[in-house]
Coordinates of C-alpha atoms and ligand atoms in Angstrom, one line a residue:
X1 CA 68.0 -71.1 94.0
X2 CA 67.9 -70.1 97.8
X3 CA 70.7 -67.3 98.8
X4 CA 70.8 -66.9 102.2
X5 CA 69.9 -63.4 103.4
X6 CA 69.0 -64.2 107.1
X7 CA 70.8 -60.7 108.0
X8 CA 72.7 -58.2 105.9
X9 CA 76.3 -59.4 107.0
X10 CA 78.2 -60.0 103.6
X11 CA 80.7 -62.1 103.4
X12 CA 82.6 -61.6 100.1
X13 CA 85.5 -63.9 98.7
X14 CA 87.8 -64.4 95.2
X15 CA 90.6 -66.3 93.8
X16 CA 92.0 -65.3 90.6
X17 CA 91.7 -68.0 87.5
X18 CA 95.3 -68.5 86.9
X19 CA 96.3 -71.9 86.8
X20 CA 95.3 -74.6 89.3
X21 CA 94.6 -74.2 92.8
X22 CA 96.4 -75.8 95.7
X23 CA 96.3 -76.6 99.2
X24 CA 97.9 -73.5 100.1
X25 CA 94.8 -71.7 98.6
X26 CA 92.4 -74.3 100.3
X27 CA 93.8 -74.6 103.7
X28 CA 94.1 -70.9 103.3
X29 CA 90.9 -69.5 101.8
X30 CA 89.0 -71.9 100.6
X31 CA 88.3 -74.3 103.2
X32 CA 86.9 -71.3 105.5
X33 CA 83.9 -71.0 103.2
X34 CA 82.9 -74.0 103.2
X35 CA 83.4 -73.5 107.0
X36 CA 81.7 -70.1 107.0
X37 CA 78.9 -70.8 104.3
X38 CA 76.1 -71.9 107.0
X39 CA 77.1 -69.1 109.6
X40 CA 74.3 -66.5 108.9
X41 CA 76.0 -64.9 106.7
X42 CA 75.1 -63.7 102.9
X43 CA 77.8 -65.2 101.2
X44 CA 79.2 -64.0 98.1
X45 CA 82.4 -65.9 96.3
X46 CA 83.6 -65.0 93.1
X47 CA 86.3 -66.2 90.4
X48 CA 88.4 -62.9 89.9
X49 CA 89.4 -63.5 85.7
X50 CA 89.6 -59.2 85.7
X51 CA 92.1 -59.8 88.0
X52 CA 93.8 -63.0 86.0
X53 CA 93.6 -61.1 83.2
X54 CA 96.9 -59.1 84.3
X55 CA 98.8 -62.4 83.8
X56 CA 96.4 -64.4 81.6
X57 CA 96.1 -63.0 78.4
X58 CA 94.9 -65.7 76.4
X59 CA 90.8 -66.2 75.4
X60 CA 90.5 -69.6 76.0
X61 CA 92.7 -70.2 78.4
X62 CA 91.3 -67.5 81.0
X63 CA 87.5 -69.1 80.4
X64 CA 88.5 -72.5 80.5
X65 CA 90.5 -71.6 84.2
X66 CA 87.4 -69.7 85.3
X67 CA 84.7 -72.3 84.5
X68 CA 87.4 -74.4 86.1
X69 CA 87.5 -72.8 89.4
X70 CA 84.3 -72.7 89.7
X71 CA 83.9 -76.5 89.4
X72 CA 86.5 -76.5 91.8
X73 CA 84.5 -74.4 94.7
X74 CA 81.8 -76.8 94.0
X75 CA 83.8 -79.7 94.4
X76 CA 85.4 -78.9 97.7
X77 CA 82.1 -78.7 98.9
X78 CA 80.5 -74.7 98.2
X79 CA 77.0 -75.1 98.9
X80 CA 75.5 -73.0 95.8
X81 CA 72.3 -73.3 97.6
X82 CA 73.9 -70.9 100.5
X83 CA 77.0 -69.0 98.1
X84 CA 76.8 -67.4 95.6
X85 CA 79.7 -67.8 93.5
X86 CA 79.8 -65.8 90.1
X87 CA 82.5 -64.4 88.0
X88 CA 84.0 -61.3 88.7
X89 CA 83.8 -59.6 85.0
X90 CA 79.6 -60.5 85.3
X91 CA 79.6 -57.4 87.5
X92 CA 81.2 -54.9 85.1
X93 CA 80.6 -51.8 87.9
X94 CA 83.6 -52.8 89.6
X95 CA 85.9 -51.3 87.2
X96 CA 83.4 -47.9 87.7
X97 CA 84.2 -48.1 91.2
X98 CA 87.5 -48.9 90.7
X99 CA 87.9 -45.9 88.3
X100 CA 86.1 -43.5 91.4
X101 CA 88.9 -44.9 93.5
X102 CA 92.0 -44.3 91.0
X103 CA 90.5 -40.6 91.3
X104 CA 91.3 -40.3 95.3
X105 CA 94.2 -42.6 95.8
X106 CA 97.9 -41.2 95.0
X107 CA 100.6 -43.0 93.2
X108 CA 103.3 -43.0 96.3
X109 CA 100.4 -44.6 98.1
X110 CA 100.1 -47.5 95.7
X111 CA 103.4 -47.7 95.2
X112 CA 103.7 -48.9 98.9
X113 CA 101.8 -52.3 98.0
X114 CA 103.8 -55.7 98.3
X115 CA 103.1 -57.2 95.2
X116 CA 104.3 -53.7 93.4
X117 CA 107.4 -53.3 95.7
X118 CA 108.3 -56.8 94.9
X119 CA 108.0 -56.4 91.2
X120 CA 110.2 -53.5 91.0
X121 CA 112.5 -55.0 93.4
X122 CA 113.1 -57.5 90.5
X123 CA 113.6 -55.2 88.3
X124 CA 110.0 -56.6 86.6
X125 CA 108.1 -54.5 84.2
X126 CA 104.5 -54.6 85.3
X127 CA 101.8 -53.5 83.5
X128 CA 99.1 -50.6 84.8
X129 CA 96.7 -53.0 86.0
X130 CA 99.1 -55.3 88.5
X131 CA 99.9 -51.2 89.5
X132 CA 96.0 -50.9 90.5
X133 CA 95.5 -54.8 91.4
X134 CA 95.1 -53.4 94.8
X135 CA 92.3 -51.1 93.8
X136 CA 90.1 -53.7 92.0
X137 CA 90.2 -55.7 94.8
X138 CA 89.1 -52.6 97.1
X139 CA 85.7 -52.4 94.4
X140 CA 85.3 -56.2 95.0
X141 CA 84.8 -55.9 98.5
X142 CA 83.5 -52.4 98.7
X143 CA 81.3 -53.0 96.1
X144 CA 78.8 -55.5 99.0
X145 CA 79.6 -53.5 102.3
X146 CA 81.0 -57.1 103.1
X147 CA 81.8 -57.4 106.9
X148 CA 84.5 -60.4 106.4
X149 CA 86.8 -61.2 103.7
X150 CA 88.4 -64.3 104.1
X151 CA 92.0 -64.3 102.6
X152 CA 95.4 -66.0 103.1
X153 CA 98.1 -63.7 105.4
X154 CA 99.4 -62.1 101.7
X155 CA 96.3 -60.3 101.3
X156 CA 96.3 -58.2 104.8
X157 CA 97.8 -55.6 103.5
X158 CA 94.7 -55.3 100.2
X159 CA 92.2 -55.4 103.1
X160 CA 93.5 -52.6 104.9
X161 CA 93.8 -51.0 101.7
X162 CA 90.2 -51.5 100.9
X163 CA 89.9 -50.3 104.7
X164 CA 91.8 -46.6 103.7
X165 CA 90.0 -46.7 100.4
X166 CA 86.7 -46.9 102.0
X167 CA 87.4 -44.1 104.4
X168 CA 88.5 -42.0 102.1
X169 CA 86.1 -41.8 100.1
X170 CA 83.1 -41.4 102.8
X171 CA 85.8 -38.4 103.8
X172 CA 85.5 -36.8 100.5
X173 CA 82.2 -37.5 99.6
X174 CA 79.6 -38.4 102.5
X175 CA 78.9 -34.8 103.8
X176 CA 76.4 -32.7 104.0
X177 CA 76.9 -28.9 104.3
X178 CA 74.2 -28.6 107.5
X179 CA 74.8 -32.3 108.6
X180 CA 78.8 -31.9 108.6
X181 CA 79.9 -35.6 108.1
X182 CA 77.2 -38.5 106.9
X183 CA 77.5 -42.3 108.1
X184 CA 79.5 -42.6 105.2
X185 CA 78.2 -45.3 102.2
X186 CA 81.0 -48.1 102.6
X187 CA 81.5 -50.0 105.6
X188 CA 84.8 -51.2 106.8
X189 CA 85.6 -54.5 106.1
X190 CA 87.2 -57.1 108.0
X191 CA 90.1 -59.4 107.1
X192 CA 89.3 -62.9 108.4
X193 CA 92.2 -65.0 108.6
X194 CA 92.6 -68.3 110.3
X195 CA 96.6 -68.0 112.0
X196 CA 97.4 -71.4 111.9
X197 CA 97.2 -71.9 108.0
X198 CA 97.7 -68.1 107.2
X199 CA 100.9 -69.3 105.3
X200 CA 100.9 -72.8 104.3
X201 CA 104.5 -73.7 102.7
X202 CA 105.4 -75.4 99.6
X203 CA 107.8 -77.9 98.8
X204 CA 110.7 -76.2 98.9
X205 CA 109.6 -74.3 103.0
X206 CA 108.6 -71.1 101.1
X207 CA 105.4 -69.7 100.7
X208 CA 103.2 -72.0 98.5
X209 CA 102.5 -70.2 95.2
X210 CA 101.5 -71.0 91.5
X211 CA 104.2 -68.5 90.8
X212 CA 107.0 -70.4 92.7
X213 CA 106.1 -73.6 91.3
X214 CA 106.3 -74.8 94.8
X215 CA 102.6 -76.2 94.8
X216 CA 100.9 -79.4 95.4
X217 CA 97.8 -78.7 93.2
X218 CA 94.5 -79.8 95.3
X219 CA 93.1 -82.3 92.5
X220 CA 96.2 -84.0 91.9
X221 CA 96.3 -87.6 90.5
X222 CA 98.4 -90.0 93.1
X223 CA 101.8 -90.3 91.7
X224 CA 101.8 -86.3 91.1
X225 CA 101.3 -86.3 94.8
X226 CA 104.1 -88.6 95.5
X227 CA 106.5 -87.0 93.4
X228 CA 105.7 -83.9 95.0
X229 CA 105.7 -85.2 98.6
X230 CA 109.5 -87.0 97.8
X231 CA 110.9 -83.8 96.6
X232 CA 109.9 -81.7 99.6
X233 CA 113.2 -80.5 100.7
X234 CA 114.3 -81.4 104.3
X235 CA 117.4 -80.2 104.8
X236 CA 117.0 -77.0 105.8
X237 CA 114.5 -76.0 108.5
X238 CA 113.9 -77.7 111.8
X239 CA 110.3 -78.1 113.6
X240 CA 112.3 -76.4 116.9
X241 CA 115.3 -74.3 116.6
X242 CA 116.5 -75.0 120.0
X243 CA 118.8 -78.0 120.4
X244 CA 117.3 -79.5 123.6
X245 CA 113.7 -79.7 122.4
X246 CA 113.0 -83.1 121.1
X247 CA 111.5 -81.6 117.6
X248 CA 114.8 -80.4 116.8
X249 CA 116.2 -81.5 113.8
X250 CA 112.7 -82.8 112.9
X251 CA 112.4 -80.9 109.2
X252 CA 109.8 -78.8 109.0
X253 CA 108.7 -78.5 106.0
X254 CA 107.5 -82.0 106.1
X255 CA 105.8 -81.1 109.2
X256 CA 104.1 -77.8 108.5
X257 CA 102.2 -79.6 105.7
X258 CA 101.6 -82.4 107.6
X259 CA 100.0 -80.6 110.4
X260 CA 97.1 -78.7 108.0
X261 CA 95.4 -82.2 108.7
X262 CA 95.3 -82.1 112.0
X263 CA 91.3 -82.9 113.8
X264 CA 90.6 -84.2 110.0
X265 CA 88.4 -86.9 111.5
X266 CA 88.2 -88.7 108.0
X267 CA 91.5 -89.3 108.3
X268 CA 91.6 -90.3 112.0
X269 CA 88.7 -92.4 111.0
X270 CA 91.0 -94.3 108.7
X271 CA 93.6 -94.8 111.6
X272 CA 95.7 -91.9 111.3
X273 CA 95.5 -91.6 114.7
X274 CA 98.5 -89.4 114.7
X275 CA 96.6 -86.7 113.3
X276 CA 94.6 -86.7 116.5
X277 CA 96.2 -83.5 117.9
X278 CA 99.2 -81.4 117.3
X279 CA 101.4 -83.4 120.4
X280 CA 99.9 -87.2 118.6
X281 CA 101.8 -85.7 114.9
X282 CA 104.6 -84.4 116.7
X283 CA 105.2 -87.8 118.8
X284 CA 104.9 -89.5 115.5
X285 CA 107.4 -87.4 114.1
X286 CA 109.9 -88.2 116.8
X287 CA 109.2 -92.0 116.7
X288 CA 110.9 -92.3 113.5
X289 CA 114.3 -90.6 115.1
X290 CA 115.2 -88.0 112.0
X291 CA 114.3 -90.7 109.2
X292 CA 112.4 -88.7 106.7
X293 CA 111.7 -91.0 104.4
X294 CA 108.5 -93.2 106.5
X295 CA 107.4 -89.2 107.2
X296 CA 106.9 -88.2 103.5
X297 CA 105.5 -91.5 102.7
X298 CA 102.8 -91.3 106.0
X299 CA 102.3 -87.3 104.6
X300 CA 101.9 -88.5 101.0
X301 CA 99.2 -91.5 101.8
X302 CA 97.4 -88.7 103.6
X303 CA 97.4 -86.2 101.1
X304 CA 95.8 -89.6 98.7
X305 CA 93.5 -90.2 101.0
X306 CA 91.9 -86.2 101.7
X307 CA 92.4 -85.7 97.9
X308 CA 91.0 -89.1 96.3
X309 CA 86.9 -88.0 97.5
X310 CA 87.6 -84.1 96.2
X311 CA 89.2 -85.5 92.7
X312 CA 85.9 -87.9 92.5
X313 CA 83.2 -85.0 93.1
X314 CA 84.8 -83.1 91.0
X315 CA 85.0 -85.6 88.1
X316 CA 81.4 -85.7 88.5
X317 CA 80.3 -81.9 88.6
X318 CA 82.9 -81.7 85.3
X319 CA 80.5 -83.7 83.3
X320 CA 78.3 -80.9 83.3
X321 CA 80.0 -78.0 82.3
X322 CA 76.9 -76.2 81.1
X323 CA 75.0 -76.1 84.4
X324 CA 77.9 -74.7 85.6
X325 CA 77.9 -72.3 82.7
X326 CA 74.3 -71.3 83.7
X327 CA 74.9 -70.8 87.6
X328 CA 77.9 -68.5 87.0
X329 CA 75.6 -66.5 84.5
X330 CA 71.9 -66.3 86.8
X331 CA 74.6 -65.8 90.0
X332 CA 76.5 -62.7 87.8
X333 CA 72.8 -60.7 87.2
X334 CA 71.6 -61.5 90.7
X335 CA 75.0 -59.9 92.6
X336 CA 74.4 -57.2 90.0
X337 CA 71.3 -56.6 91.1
X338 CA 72.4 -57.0 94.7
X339 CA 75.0 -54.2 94.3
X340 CA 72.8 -52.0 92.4
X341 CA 71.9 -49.7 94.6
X342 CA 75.2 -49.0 96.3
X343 CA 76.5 -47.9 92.7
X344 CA 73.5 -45.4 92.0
X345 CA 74.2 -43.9 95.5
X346 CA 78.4 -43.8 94.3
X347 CA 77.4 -42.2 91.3
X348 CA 75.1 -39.6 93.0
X349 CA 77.3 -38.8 95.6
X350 CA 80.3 -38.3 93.6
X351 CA 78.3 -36.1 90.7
X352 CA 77.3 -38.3 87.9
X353 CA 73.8 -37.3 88.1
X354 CA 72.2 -34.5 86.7
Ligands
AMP1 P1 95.9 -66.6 94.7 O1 96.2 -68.0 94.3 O2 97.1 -65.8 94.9 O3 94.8 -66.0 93.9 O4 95.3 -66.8 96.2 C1 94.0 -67.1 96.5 C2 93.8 -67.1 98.0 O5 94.6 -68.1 98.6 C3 94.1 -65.8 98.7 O6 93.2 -65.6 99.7 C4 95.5 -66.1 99.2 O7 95.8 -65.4 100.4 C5 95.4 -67.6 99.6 N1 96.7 -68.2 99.5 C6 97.5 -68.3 98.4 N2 98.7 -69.0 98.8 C7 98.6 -69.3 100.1 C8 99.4 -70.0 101.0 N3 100.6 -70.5 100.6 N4 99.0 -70.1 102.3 C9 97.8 -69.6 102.7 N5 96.9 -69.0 101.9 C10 97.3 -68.8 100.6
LIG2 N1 93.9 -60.7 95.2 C1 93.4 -62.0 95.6 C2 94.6 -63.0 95.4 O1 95.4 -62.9 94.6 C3 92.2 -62.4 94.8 C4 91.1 -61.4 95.0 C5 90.7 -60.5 94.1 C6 90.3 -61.2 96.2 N2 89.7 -59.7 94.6 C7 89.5 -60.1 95.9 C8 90.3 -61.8 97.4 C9 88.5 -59.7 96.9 C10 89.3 -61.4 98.4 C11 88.5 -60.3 98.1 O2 94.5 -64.0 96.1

């Protein structure tokens, strides 16, 4: 196997094994690495089960989600000859690093995080590990020096956590006593977010989410998709607020799916010549004067048609479970290999050597 180390830029990527993914996380995530995988980058993607494990706590169903997601990065086109995508838990120093960082981070400083100010604001009890979610996910990237870290909008605010994590720590520990501060050992990483798809919607105009149960999942069969597409709620949200604009009243949330396929010129290639350019969609939309009904159908055919060669590849990659089994495992000892050194340099600088 070829990994492409052309220059020393990491790229580093996960999505937790909990359930199915959907076009929220492709258009959001997951598309980019495909986009990214052949841009001179060392790319690293990995199925985060430690992090699954905070909702999933059930053997067989976390291993049979992970080998699943990785069949699923294959299928939507992951180039294992240019990523390397392994499974989070085959790199076991993470949960070192993450313990280093639990030493310098406070509690009122967690406690600051989204996902753990949206628990409590339901009144949810959350276990210790959703408290340090953020934390792992610092280790995951810190853990390469990655320069880009390509995540929906809803993970900003981990990045720039990984971001005060990182400094922190080269603030505590890089310095030298005659030098005065060191180029401390972690780099800052980079959030790379594409602003058009940083929050792709589900059927109901909020956030798509596993957790919502809003989601089209990506591998659907065709009447899943069409059942989904018909109950995507239009009567609240308009493509243009303002009342003279001819996109008002045009729902949106047919729309703001609709638009992720923009440019797909596999779609344009099969006359959906709407799809063309953002003014092509929204004329289309207009020409049907508020009917919804020829909109969800037009979005629903579309979905069929992008989804149909994914569901197919993956079929055939599925057959196979066991070479999958075998990249995960050679790909989990050659990132820990990879990382190595940046751990024995953590453990020296923090003291664990004698
Ligand atoms: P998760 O399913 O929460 O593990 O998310 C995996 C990746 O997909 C993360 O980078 C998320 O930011 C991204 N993602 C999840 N939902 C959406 C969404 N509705 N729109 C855009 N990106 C998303
Ligand atoms: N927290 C991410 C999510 O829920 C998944 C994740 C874990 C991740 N570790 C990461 C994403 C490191 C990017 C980098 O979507």
């Amino acid at each position: 196997m070829t990994h492409n180390t052309s220059n020393n830029k990491v790229l580093v990527t996960g999505i937790q094994a909990t359930g199915r993914p959907h076009i929220g996380n492709y258009f959001g995530t997951m598309k980019q690495i495909v986009e990214l995988q052949d841009k001179g980058y060392e790319n690293r993607v990995f199925v985060a089960d430690y992090h699954s494990l905070v909702s999933v706590q059930d053997a067989d169903t976390l291993s049979q989600s992970t080998l699943d997601l990785a069949i699923d990065y294959l299928a939507i086109g992951v180039n294992p000859e240019l990523v390397t995508i392994y499974k989070q838990s085959d790199v076991p120093e993470v949960t070192e690093l993450t313990w280093i960082f639990n030493s310098i981070t406070t509690m009122p400083y967690l406690m600051r995080a989204h996902a753990f100010k949206d628990a409590e604001a339901k009144n949810k009890e959350i276990n210790v590990a959703k408290f340090e979610y953020p934390l792992l996910m610092a280790a995951d990237i810190l853990i390469h020096n990655a320069e880009i870290v390509p995540v929906g909008k809803d993970q900003k605010q981990h990045i720039e956590i990984a971001r005060d994590t990182a400094e922190k720590f080269n603030r505590i520990f890089c310095k030298t006593e005659t030098e005065g501060e060191e180029a401390g050992i972690f780099k800052m990483p980079e959030a790379y977010i594409v602003s058009d798809v940083e929050t792709v919607p589900g059927i109901d105009g909020q956030k798509m989410s596993k957790s919502y149960g809003n989601h089209i999942p990506l591998f659907s069969e065709d009447e899943e998709i069409r059942k989904l597409v018909m109950s995507i709620v239009t009567d609240s949200g308009s493509v243009a607020t303002d009342s003279s604009d001819p996109m008002a009243g045009i729902p949106s949330n047919v729309f703001n799916i609709h638009k992720l396929f923009i440019g797909n010129s596999d779609l344009i290639k099969a006359g959906k010549t709407y799809l063309a350019s953002e003014d092509a969609l929204k004329e289309f939309y207009r020409s049907t004067a508020g009917k919804y009904k020829p909109l969800k159908d037009a979005l629903a055919e579309d979905l069929i048609l992008f989804i149909t060669p994914l569901r197919a590849k993956r079929a055939e990659i599925a057959k196979n479970p066991d070479e999958v089994r075998q990249m995960l495992a050679q790909n989990g000892a050659i990132i820990r290999e990879k990382v190595h050194h940046l751990v024995a340099d953590v453990r020296k600088k923090v003291g664990f050597v004698v």
